[in-house]
């Protein structure tokens, strides 16, 4: 059984699957997220990479934006369960 901290640090498997599908398909997605200043950003872009660094999960968008998955609010209108916002 996982500890609560370990669960919150890792991306939930269904979110991981959804992000992997966007990554492999190259499909355009609407990503709504909060940037480091707390501003809500809306972009229409492809997900170029999905990775983990220093215990945090990130997506790399096609235009080079690096976004922590916990900052993503919605992906194509679907609320992500890992968002802290």
mmCIF file of C-alpha atoms in Angstrom:
data_model
loop_
_atom_site.group_PDB
_atom_site.id
_atom_site.type_symbol
_atom_site.label_atom_id
_atom_site.label_comp_id
_atom_site.label_asym_id
_atom_site.label_seq_id
_atom_site.Cartn_x
_atom_site.Cartn_y
_atom_site.Cartn_z
ATOM 1 C CA UNK A 1 0.000 0.000 0.000
ATOM 2 C CA UNK A 2 1.302 3.456 -0.898
ATOM 3 C CA UNK A 3 1.644 6.342 1.476
ATOM 4 C CA UNK A 4 -0.479 9.429 0.734
ATOM 5 C CA UNK A 5 2.623 11.464 -0.188
ATOM 6 C CA UNK A 6 3.754 8.864 -2.708
ATOM 7 C CA UNK A 7 0.300 8.788 -4.258
ATOM 8 C CA UNK A 8 0.093 12.567 -4.637
ATOM 9 C CA UNK A 9 3.614 12.777 -6.117
ATOM 10 C CA UNK A 10 2.881 10.339 -8.933
ATOM 11 C CA UNK A 11 0.481 10.958 -11.770
ATOM 12 C CA UNK A 12 -2.668 8.874 -11.489
ATOM 13 C CA UNK A 13 -2.592 6.050 -14.058
ATOM 14 C CA UNK A 14 -5.682 7.239 -15.976
ATOM 15 C CA UNK A 15 -4.180 10.725 -16.349
ATOM 16 C CA UNK A 16 -0.900 9.118 -17.388
ATOM 17 C CA UNK A 17 -2.749 7.041 -20.010
ATOM 18 C CA UNK A 18 -4.610 10.077 -21.344
ATOM 19 C CA UNK A 19 -1.403 12.129 -21.617
ATOM 20 C CA UNK A 20 0.413 9.222 -23.281
ATOM 21 C CA UNK A 21 -2.379 8.986 -25.851
ATOM 22 C CA UNK A 22 -1.980 12.666 -26.739
ATOM 23 C CA UNK A 23 1.791 12.208 -26.890
ATOM 24 C CA UNK A 24 1.708 9.258 -29.285
ATOM 25 C CA UNK A 25 -1.098 10.579 -31.498
ATOM 26 C CA UNK A 26 0.364 14.052 -31.980
ATOM 27 C CA UNK A 27 -3.170 15.383 -31.605
ATOM 28 C CA UNK A 28 -3.727 19.061 -30.819
ATOM 29 C CA UNK A 29 -4.996 19.673 -27.280
ATOM 30 C CA UNK A 30 -6.377 22.609 -25.349
ATOM 31 C CA UNK A 31 -4.325 22.817 -22.157
ATOM 32 C CA UNK A 32 -5.453 25.140 -19.365
ATOM 33 C CA UNK A 33 -2.849 25.580 -16.628
ATOM 34 C CA UNK A 34 -1.469 28.020 -14.074
ATOM 35 C CA UNK A 35 1.995 29.395 -14.751
ATOM 36 C CA UNK A 36 4.624 30.074 -12.082
ATOM 37 C CA UNK A 37 3.066 33.508 -11.416
ATOM 38 C CA UNK A 38 -0.360 31.923 -10.827
ATOM 39 C CA UNK A 39 -1.875 33.250 -14.054
ATOM 40 C CA UNK A 40 -4.286 31.001 -15.930
ATOM 41 C CA UNK A 41 -2.940 30.160 -19.396
ATOM 42 C CA UNK A 42 -4.837 28.552 -22.264
ATOM 43 C CA UNK A 43 -2.825 27.036 -25.098
ATOM 44 C CA UNK A 44 -3.669 24.896 -28.098
ATOM 45 C CA UNK A 45 -0.647 22.726 -28.702
ATOM 46 C CA UNK A 46 0.641 19.168 -28.977
ATOM 47 C CA UNK A 47 2.216 17.299 -26.091
ATOM 48 C CA UNK A 48 5.773 16.600 -27.180
ATOM 49 C CA UNK A 49 7.066 14.792 -24.077
ATOM 50 C CA UNK A 50 5.948 13.457 -20.719
ATOM 51 C CA UNK A 51 8.555 12.900 -18.026
ATOM 52 C CA UNK A 52 9.460 12.954 -14.353
ATOM 53 C CA UNK A 53 12.217 15.123 -12.878
ATOM 54 C CA UNK A 54 13.087 15.607 -9.192
ATOM 55 C CA UNK A 55 9.973 13.701 -8.113
ATOM 56 C CA UNK A 56 7.609 15.861 -10.183
ATOM 57 C CA UNK A 57 5.752 15.033 -13.402
ATOM 58 C CA UNK A 58 5.888 17.405 -16.373
ATOM 59 C CA UNK A 59 4.621 17.766 -19.909
ATOM 60 C CA UNK A 60 6.573 19.513 -22.634
ATOM 61 C CA UNK A 61 4.356 21.275 -25.138
ATOM 62 C CA UNK A 62 5.167 21.655 -28.817
ATOM 63 C CA UNK A 63 6.193 25.299 -28.492
ATOM 64 C CA UNK A 64 8.622 24.495 -25.689
ATOM 65 C CA UNK A 65 6.481 25.307 -22.643
ATOM 66 C CA UNK A 66 7.369 23.046 -19.712
ATOM 67 C CA UNK A 67 4.343 22.588 -17.441
ATOM 68 C CA UNK A 68 4.131 20.687 -14.171
ATOM 69 C CA UNK A 69 1.229 18.275 -14.415
ATOM 70 C CA UNK A 70 -0.012 19.434 -11.028
ATOM 71 C CA UNK A 71 -0.439 22.909 -12.601
ATOM 72 C CA UNK A 72 -2.641 21.612 -15.431
ATOM 73 C CA UNK A 73 -6.277 22.400 -14.705
ATOM 74 C CA UNK A 74 -7.943 20.878 -17.757
ATOM 75 C CA UNK A 75 -6.966 18.997 -20.894
ATOM 76 C CA UNK A 76 -9.528 19.382 -23.689
ATOM 77 C CA UNK A 77 -12.101 20.376 -21.087
ATOM 78 C CA UNK A 78 -11.474 17.379 -18.821
ATOM 79 C CA UNK A 79 -10.499 18.245 -15.262
ATOM 80 C CA UNK A 80 -7.254 16.520 -14.270
ATOM 81 C CA UNK A 81 -7.405 14.848 -10.866
ATOM 82 C CA UNK A 82 -3.744 15.694 -10.128
ATOM 83 C CA UNK A 83 -4.257 19.470 -10.285
ATOM 84 C CA UNK A 84 -3.714 21.405 -7.079
ATOM 85 C CA UNK A 85 -5.775 24.326 -8.390
#
